[in-house]
Amino acid sequence: MPPQMMQSPNDDMFLKEAIKPDPSGGKVTRRNDIAVQTQYLYVRVVKARNLGAKDDTAGSSCDPYAEVRLGKYKETTRHCEKNFDPQWNQVFAFTKDRINKASVVEVTIKNKDMVKDDFMGWVLFDLTEVPKTAPLDSPLAPVWYRLEDRKGNKLQGFIMLAVWWGTQADEALREAWHVDDDGDAASSSPPVVGADALANNIRSKVYLSPTLWYLRVNVIEAKDLVPGDITKTPELVVKATLGIQTKWTRVSTSRSIDPKWNEDLMFVAAEPFEEPLILSVEDKSAPYNSKVFGTCAIPLQYVERRLDHHKAINNARWFNLEKDNVTIDVENEKEVKLASRLHTRICLEGGYHVLDESTNFCSDFRPAAKKLWKKSIGVLEVGILGASGLLPMTKKDGRGTTDAYCVAKYGKKWVRTKTVTDSLSPKWNEQCTWEVFDPCTVVTIGVFDNCHLPGGGGTKDSNIGKVRIRLSTLETDCIYTQAYPLLVLRPSGLKRMGEIHLAVRFTCSSLLNMMHMYSQPLLPKMHYIHPLTVSQLDMLRHNATQIVAMRLSRAEPPLRKEVVEYMLDVDYHMFSMRRSKANFFRIMGVLRGLIAAIKWFDDIRNWKNPIATALVHIVFVILVLYPVFILPSVCLSLLSVGVWNHKGRPRSPPHVDTRLSYADNAHPDELDEEFDTFPTSRLPDVVRMRYDRLRSVCGRLQTVAGDIAIHGERLLSLLSWRDPRATTLFIIFCLIAAIVLYVKPFYVVVIQTGFTVLSHPRFQHNLPLIPLNFFRRLPSKYDCMI
């Protein structure tokens, strides 16, 4: 059993072994084989022609639509008004497990009428004669079929459609209307979905994040500015706006009409470039209506792109600033329009990777420019099988239910599964595939409740939980099938929302290339040659997240903003007392080995185990006399530890650790503070209490930082003569030590020192050592502080 499963008696918070998919009788034969295969009957209704041409039942007008019926289930296309040659191009999917005793699929053309829809013809298909396609085949090509009446007589109309058996790996599934996916709720009447909006909200979809670039704007100078008030010295700044991003330069130090800045402003731009870059020179001290000296708009389609970090930006250009600044030439009695100018360098940086995720759980590290991408090293396959034990998120007909769907994100590709309505144990059985360019990346799978269905009762999709899997923790060509608990932290505490069943496989195409990646920088070279500051990266990441959320929310169906922000974990950098405690205990966990080594050495030094102490003496003498064995011994020791730990290695990917996160016993007030808005919306008394608590915590951190500074200043004071007597003693000691080390062999000095430290407690005293006493008496700058 993996170690993750033995940390707590409450196994609901840890991984479980899920039911393993057996798509091919236990033998892996295809790439799309890690998800349980679900058989679907696909019906693609493309278009019709000659409807009512010689058919009196249609009348003078025709508003046709197609009805697909299979047993008790039926679905209709949209109707086309006054059209004898309608086009629909819609796909319907029927799950084979719910077809029951149906033997025929009916495709009927009807004319929409106010009283009763008129029958215009149909086509019948025997299910035993419907062709089957392989999982990786393309959808079956549609063909024309002659319509028949209910007696089997041929009509003049034709309909183009295709009917075939397929699986969830079929390309048509993502655009199909899932007619019979009504969850576990029993239905006595045929469920009719029928609306385009509803179908768009429940079908599966693949999204691509826009290609993001860093836009560098180097503001150099301006010329020929016309001040509104010549008696006042302006405080000139340049305001740059790109979409929702606005930034300013500092105030120019040259107080003239030809100001200089020479300052870089960084933005995030997304392809296709929709908004221009707007630059304006403004007077910071002037009133609002007269503060703008001029404005220019620069379309990004024509901006130079820098791909090579060795290439300098030499494309400095002058831009005319547009404003209705008009002066009157009294002598010639005509108006002269002024042309102020702005000197800038602008380029799109293709060598950076635009971060929209934290580097700790990033799914992609490739640069923005596609020309700089390297070949992929493998393929990641994730089978989203289903979920179980979900908590009810909404109420329908007086009972709790959930309309759940999954979103998987890796790199630029987002995959949204279909929405399984009215079910607490949904089954998706969908498979996602991505190319892998770096093994040290993370795939994120989130589960959400669709609140945009009839009876959803909400404006935002509620998050049910998410799972992160680091690819470097997976063995290649192995299928991991686990049930991951869905844990969500609420203001009321930690809640288990259910569990999701996943099948994951990482296939490596070149082991040598993958091993080579471990020697490469994590980020592209530009991040190290021309690094950005931490504050810049934080602000640019926030802007990138906003742009990605805005672009994906425009898709149809939209991937909503709350879903994107939850998947990207936009608020991970916000202060949390719970996270602060968790990080402190993480540091203690890292130092636990060092603390154990110090305790072991103290036991050796105090001869608590004489045999072990004697062995340490022997090993110490051997290493001192034969120093060539020191480094090989260290390497062999590390090798032995690694080999010994191999048998206890984790058998499954790591998951959320509630103890490590300090989430299982967090104080309610700490959780309320963590979920507070920014700026705060709590009462003044609550804010005051939290501020005082934060002051006490920061006071302790301040004391620790001061102690570290004191020790460093004492080291620097050894030769600074701040304490003349201490410096004199240290210099004399250095002279004596140099003579002794020159006269005596070095190994003799080391052996004598080691034996003195490891001497028996009978020959030791409990007072601090002389060097420590000397060090503690050295001066620091603490007494110079106010």
JSON list of N, CA and C in Angstrom, two decimals, residues 212-215 240 242 244-248 264-269 353-358 532-548 570 572-574 678:
[
{"chain": "A", "resi": 212, "resn": "LEU", "atom": "N", "xyz": [0.37, 33.93, -25.80]},
{"chain": "A", "resi": 212, "resn": "LEU", "atom": "CA", "xyz": [0.68, 35.14, -25.04]},
{"chain": "A", "resi": 212, "resn": "LEU", "atom": "C", "xyz": [2.12, 35.58, -25.29]},
{"chain": "A", "resi": 213, "resn": "TRP", "atom": "N", "xyz": [2.31, 36.87, -25.41]},
{"chain": "A", "resi": 213, "resn": "TRP", "atom": "CA", "xyz": [3.63, 37.48, -25.61]},
{"chain": "A", "resi": 213, "resn": "TRP", "atom": "C", "xyz": [3.83, 38.55, -24.55]},
{"chain": "A", "resi": 214, "resn": "TYR", "atom": "N", "xyz": [5.09, 38.74, -24.18]},
{"chain": "A", "resi": 214, "resn": "TYR", "atom": "CA", "xyz": [5.44, 39.93, -23.41]},
{"chain": "A", "resi": 214, "resn": "TYR", "atom": "C", "xyz": [5.72, 41.06, -24.38]},
{"chain": "A", "resi": 215, "resn": "LEU", "atom": "N", "xyz": [5.10, 42.20, -24.15]},
{"chain": "A", "resi": 215, "resn": "LEU", "atom": "CA", "xyz": [5.32, 43.38, -24.97]},
{"chain": "A", "resi": 215, "resn": "LEU", "atom": "C", "xyz": [6.20, 44.35, -24.18]},
{"chain": "A", "resi": 240, "resn": "ALA", "atom": "N", "xyz": [0.70, 54.27, -20.72]},
{"chain": "A", "resi": 240, "resn": "ALA", "atom": "CA", "xyz": [0.59, 53.23, -21.76]},
{"chain": "A", "resi": 240, "resn": "ALA", "atom": "C", "xyz": [-0.57, 52.33, -21.40]},
{"chain": "A", "resi": 242, "resn": "LEU", "atom": "N", "xyz": [-2.92, 48.95, -22.81]},
{"chain": "A", "resi": 242, "resn": "LEU", "atom": "CA", "xyz": [-3.14, 47.83, -23.73]},
{"chain": "A", "resi": 242, "resn": "LEU", "atom": "C", "xyz": [-4.31, 47.02, -23.18]},
{"chain": "A", "resi": 244, "resn": "ILE", "atom": "N", "xyz": [-6.95, 45.95, -20.90]},
{"chain": "A", "resi": 244, "resn": "ILE", "atom": "CA", "xyz": [-7.26, 46.22, -19.50]},
{"chain": "A", "resi": 244, "resn": "ILE", "atom": "C", "xyz": [-6.01, 46.59, -18.69]},
{"chain": "A", "resi": 245, "resn": "GLN", "atom": "N", "xyz": [-4.86, 46.65, -19.34]},
{"chain": "A", "resi": 245, "resn": "GLN", "atom": "CA", "xyz": [-3.60, 46.94, -18.66]},
{"chain": "A", "resi": 245, "resn": "GLN", "atom": "C", "xyz": [-3.23, 48.40, -18.87]},
{"chain": "A", "resi": 246, "resn": "THR", "atom": "N", "xyz": [-2.90, 49.07, -17.78]},
{"chain": "A", "resi": 246, "resn": "THR", "atom": "CA", "xyz": [-2.49, 50.47, -17.83]},
{"chain": "A", "resi": 246, "resn": "THR", "atom": "C", "xyz": [-1.28, 50.65, -16.93]},
{"chain": "A", "resi": 247, "resn": "LYS", "atom": "N", "xyz": [-0.24, 51.32, -17.47]},
{"chain": "A", "resi": 247, "resn": "LYS", "atom": "CA", "xyz": [0.97, 51.55, -16.69]},
{"chain": "A", "resi": 247, "resn": "LYS", "atom": "C", "xyz": [1.51, 52.93, -17.01]},
{"chain": "A", "resi": 248, "resn": "TRP", "atom": "N", "xyz": [2.26, 53.47, -16.03]},
{"chain": "A", "resi": 248, "resn": "TRP", "atom": "CA", "xyz": [2.84, 54.79, -16.16]},
{"chain": "A", "resi": 248, "resn": "TRP", "atom": "C", "xyz": [4.35, 54.73, -15.96]},
{"chain": "A", "resi": 264, "resn": "ASP", "atom": "N", "xyz": [11.48, 51.11, -19.21]},
{"chain": "A", "resi": 264, "resn": "ASP", "atom": "CA", "xyz": [10.78, 49.97, -19.83]},
{"chain": "A", "resi": 264, "resn": "ASP", "atom": "C", "xyz": [9.44, 49.73, -19.12]},
{"chain": "A", "resi": 265, "resn": "LEU", "atom": "N", "xyz": [8.42, 49.48, -19.94]},
{"chain": "A", "resi": 265, "resn": "LEU", "atom": "CA", "xyz": [7.11, 49.05, -19.44]},
{"chain": "A", "resi": 265, "resn": "LEU", "atom": "C", "xyz": [6.79, 47.71, -20.08]},
{"chain": "A", "resi": 266, "resn": "MET", "atom": "N", "xyz": [6.33, 46.76, -19.28]},
{"chain": "A", "resi": 266, "resn": "MET", "atom": "CA", "xyz": [6.05, 45.40, -19.77]},
{"chain": "A", "resi": 266, "resn": "MET", "atom": "C", "xyz": [4.55, 45.14, -19.72]},
{"chain": "A", "resi": 267, "resn": "PHE", "atom": "N", "xyz": [4.05, 44.53, -20.83]},
{"chain": "A", "resi": 267, "resn": "PHE", "atom": "CA", "xyz": [2.64, 44.17, -20.94]},
{"chain": "A", "resi": 267, "resn": "PHE", "atom": "C", "xyz": [2.53, 42.72, -21.40]},
{"chain": "A", "resi": 268, "resn": "VAL", "atom": "N", "xyz": [1.32, 42.19, -21.29]},
{"chain": "A", "resi": 268, "resn": "VAL", "atom": "CA", "xyz": [0.99, 40.88, -21.84]},
{"chain": "A", "resi": 268, "resn": "VAL", "atom": "C", "xyz": [0.05, 41.10, -23.02]},
{"chain": "A", "resi": 269, "resn": "ALA", "atom": "N", "xyz": [0.44, 40.59, -24.19]},
{"chain": "A", "resi": 269, "resn": "ALA", "atom": "CA", "xyz": [-0.38, 40.71, -25.39]},
{"chain": "A", "resi": 269, "resn": "ALA", "atom": "C", "xyz": [-0.76, 39.30, -25.85]},
{"chain": "A", "resi": 353, "resn": "HIS", "atom": "N", "xyz": [8.72, 32.80, -21.63]},
{"chain": "A", "resi": 353, "resn": "HIS", "atom": "CA", "xyz": [7.47, 32.07, -21.43]},
{"chain": "A", "resi": 353, "resn": "HIS", "atom": "C", "xyz": [6.57, 32.93, -20.58]},
{"chain": "A", "resi": 354, "resn": "VAL", "atom": "N", "xyz": [5.39, 33.23, -21.09]},
{"chain": "A", "resi": 354, "resn": "VAL", "atom": "CA", "xyz": [4.44, 34.08, -20.35]},
{"chain": "A", "resi": 354, "resn": "VAL", "atom": "C", "xyz": [3.75, 33.20, -19.31]},
{"chain": "A", "resi": 355, "resn": "LEU", "atom": "N", "xyz": [4.02, 33.48, -18.07]},
{"chain": "A", "resi": 355, "resn": "LEU", "atom": "CA", "xyz": [3.50, 32.65, -16.98]},
{"chain": "A", "resi": 355, "resn": "LEU", "atom": "C", "xyz": [2.05, 33.03, -16.69]},
{"chain": "A", "resi": 356, "resn": "ASP", "atom": "N", "xyz": [1.14, 32.07, -16.82]},
{"chain": "A", "resi": 356, "resn": "ASP", "atom": "CA", "xyz": [-0.23, 32.24, -16.33]},
{"chain": "A", "resi": 356, "resn": "ASP", "atom": "C", "xyz": [-0.51, 31.29, -15.18]},
{"chain": "A", "resi": 357, "resn": "GLU", "atom": "N", "xyz": [0.51, 30.50, -14.80]},
{"chain": "A", "resi": 357, "resn": "GLU", "atom": "CA", "xyz": [0.44, 29.60, -13.64]},
{"chain": "A", "resi": 357, "resn": "GLU", "atom": "C", "xyz": [1.69, 29.81, -12.81]},
{"chain": "A", "resi": 358, "resn": "SER", "atom": "N", "xyz": [1.63, 29.37, -11.59]},
{"chain": "A", "resi": 358, "resn": "SER", "atom": "CA", "xyz": [2.84, 29.40, -10.76]},
{"chain": "A", "resi": 358, "resn": "SER", "atom": "C", "xyz": [3.86, 28.39, -11.30]},
{"chain": "A", "resi": 532, "resn": "LEU", "atom": "N", "xyz": [13.33, 39.34, -15.40]},
{"chain": "A", "resi": 532, "resn": "LEU", "atom": "CA", "xyz": [12.33, 40.28, -14.92]},
{"chain": "A", "resi": 532, "resn": "LEU", "atom": "C", "xyz": [12.29, 40.21, -13.40]},
{"chain": "A", "resi": 533, "resn": "THR", "atom": "N", "xyz": [11.90, 41.30, -12.79]},
{"chain": "A", "resi": 533, "resn": "THR", "atom": "CA", "xyz": [11.83, 41.33, -11.33]},
{"chain": "A", "resi": 533, "resn": "THR", "atom": "C", "xyz": [10.65, 40.50, -10.83]},
{"chain": "A", "resi": 534, "resn": "VAL", "atom": "N", "xyz": [10.68, 40.17, -9.56]},
{"chain": "A", "resi": 534, "resn": "VAL", "atom": "CA", "xyz": [9.61, 39.37, -8.97]},
{"chain": "A", "resi": 534, "resn": "VAL", "atom": "C", "xyz": [8.27, 40.11, -9.03]},
{"chain": "A", "resi": 535, "resn": "SER", "atom": "N", "xyz": [8.30, 41.40, -8.76]},
{"chain": "A", "resi": 535, "resn": "SER", "atom": "CA", "xyz": [7.06, 42.18, -8.82]},
{"chain": "A", "resi": 535, "resn": "SER", "atom": "C", "xyz": [6.52, 42.25, -10.24]},
{"chain": "A", "resi": 536, "resn": "GLN", "atom": "N", "xyz": [7.41, 42.38, -11.23]},
{"chain": "A", "resi": 536, "resn": "GLN", "atom": "CA", "xyz": [6.96, 42.37, -12.61]},
{"chain": "A", "resi": 536, "resn": "GLN", "atom": "C", "xyz": [6.31, 41.05, -12.98]},
{"chain": "A", "resi": 537, "resn": "LEU", "atom": "N", "xyz": [6.93, 39.94, -12.59]},
{"chain": "A", "resi": 537, "resn": "LEU", "atom": "CA", "xyz": [6.38, 38.63, -12.92]},
{"chain": "A", "resi": 537, "resn": "LEU", "atom": "C", "xyz": [5.01, 38.42, -12.27]},
{"chain": "A", "resi": 538, "resn": "ASP", "atom": "N", "xyz": [4.86, 38.87, -11.02]},
{"chain": "A", "resi": 538, "resn": "ASP", "atom": "CA", "xyz": [3.57, 38.73, -10.35]},
{"chain": "A", "resi": 538, "resn": "ASP", "atom": "C", "xyz": [2.49, 39.53, -11.06]},
{"chain": "A", "resi": 539, "resn": "MET", "atom": "N", "xyz": [2.80, 40.76, -11.42]},
{"chain": "A", "resi": 539, "resn": "MET", "atom": "CA", "xyz": [1.81, 41.59, -12.10]},
{"chain": "A", "resi": 539, "resn": "MET", "atom": "C", "xyz": [1.49, 41.05, -13.49]},
{"chain": "A", "resi": 540, "resn": "LEU", "atom": "N", "xyz": [2.52, 40.61, -14.23]},
{"chain": "A", "resi": 540, "resn": "LEU", "atom": "CA", "xyz": [2.30, 40.06, -15.57]},
{"chain": "A", "resi": 540, "resn": "LEU", "atom": "C", "xyz": [1.51, 38.76, -15.51]},
{"chain": "A", "resi": 541, "resn": "ARG", "atom": "N", "xyz": [1.75, 37.95, -14.48]},
{"chain": "A", "resi": 541, "resn": "ARG", "atom": "CA", "xyz": [0.99, 36.71, -14.34]},
{"chain": "A", "resi": 541, "resn": "ARG", "atom": "C", "xyz": [-0.49, 37.02, -14.07]},
{"chain": "A", "resi": 542, "resn": "HIS", "atom": "N", "xyz": [-0.74, 38.03, -13.25]},
{"chain": "A", "resi": 542, "resn": "HIS", "atom": "CA", "xyz": [-2.13, 38.43, -13.00]},
{"chain": "A", "resi": 542, "resn": "HIS", "atom": "C", "xyz": [-2.79, 38.89, -14.30]},
{"chain": "A", "resi": 543, "resn": "ASN", "atom": "N", "xyz": [-2.08, 39.69, -15.09]},
{"chain": "A", "resi": 543, "resn": "ASN", "atom": "CA", "xyz": [-2.63, 40.16, -16.37]},
{"chain": "A", "resi": 543, "resn": "ASN", "atom": "C", "xyz": [-2.87, 39.00, -17.33]},
{"chain": "A", "resi": 544, "resn": "ALA", "atom": "N", "xyz": [-1.92, 38.05, -17.38]},
{"chain": "A", "resi": 544, "resn": "ALA", "atom": "CA", "xyz": [-2.06, 36.90, -18.27]},
{"chain": "A", "resi": 544, "resn": "ALA", "atom": "C", "xyz": [-3.28, 36.06, -17.89]},
{"chain": "A", "resi": 545, "resn": "THR", "atom": "N", "xyz": [-3.49, 35.88, -16.60]},
{"chain": "A", "resi": 545, "resn": "THR", "atom": "CA", "xyz": [-4.66, 35.10, -16.15]},
{"chain": "A", "resi": 545, "resn": "THR", "atom": "C", "xyz": [-5.95, 35.77, -16.56]},
{"chain": "A", "resi": 546, "resn": "GLN", "atom": "N", "xyz": [-6.02, 37.10, -16.42]},
{"chain": "A", "resi": 546, "resn": "GLN", "atom": "CA", "xyz": [-7.22, 37.83, -16.82]},
{"chain": "A", "resi": 546, "resn": "GLN", "atom": "C", "xyz": [-7.48, 37.70, -18.32]},
{"chain": "A", "resi": 547, "resn": "ILE", "atom": "N", "xyz": [-6.41, 37.77, -19.11]},
{"chain": "A", "resi": 547, "resn": "ILE", "atom": "CA", "xyz": [-6.58, 37.68, -20.57]},
{"chain": "A", "resi": 547, "resn": "ILE", "atom": "C", "xyz": [-7.05, 36.29, -20.97]},
{"chain": "A", "resi": 548, "resn": "VAL", "atom": "N", "xyz": [-6.44, 35.25, -20.40]},
{"chain": "A", "resi": 548, "resn": "VAL", "atom": "CA", "xyz": [-6.85, 33.88, -20.73]},
{"chain": "A", "resi": 548, "resn": "VAL", "atom": "C", "xyz": [-8.29, 33.64, -20.33]},
{"chain": "A", "resi": 570, "resn": "VAL", "atom": "N", "xyz": [-5.49, 31.45, -9.04]},
{"chain": "A", "resi": 570, "resn": "VAL", "atom": "CA", "xyz": [-5.03, 32.84, -9.16]},
{"chain": "A", "resi": 570, "resn": "VAL", "atom": "C", "xyz": [-4.71, 33.48, -7.81]},
{"chain": "A", "resi": 572, "resn": "TYR", "atom": "N", "xyz": [-3.24, 32.09, -5.12]},
{"chain": "A", "resi": 572, "resn": "TYR", "atom": "CA", "xyz": [-2.32, 31.30, -4.29]},
{"chain": "A", "resi": 572, "resn": "TYR", "atom": "C", "xyz": [-1.33, 32.19, -3.54]},
{"chain": "A", "resi": 573, "resn": "HIS", "atom": "N", "xyz": [-1.08, 33.41, -4.04]},
{"chain": "A", "resi": 573, "resn": "HIS", "atom": "CA", "xyz": [-0.09, 34.29, -3.43]},
{"chain": "A", "resi": 573, "resn": "HIS", "atom": "C", "xyz": [-0.67, 35.13, -2.30]},
{"chain": "A", "resi": 574, "resn": "MET", "atom": "N", "xyz": [-1.98, 35.07, -2.08]},
{"chain": "A", "resi": 574, "resn": "MET", "atom": "CA", "xyz": [-2.59, 35.89, -1.03]},
{"chain": "A", "resi": 574, "resn": "MET", "atom": "C", "xyz": [-2.20, 35.34, 0.35]},
{"chain": "A", "resi": 678, "resn": "PHE", "atom": "N", "xyz": [-10.26, 41.14, -0.89]},
{"chain": "A", "resi": 678, "resn": "PHE", "atom": "CA", "xyz": [-9.15, 42.10, -0.86]},
{"chain": "A", "resi": 678, "resn": "PHE", "atom": "C", "xyz": [-9.55, 43.33, -1.66]}
]
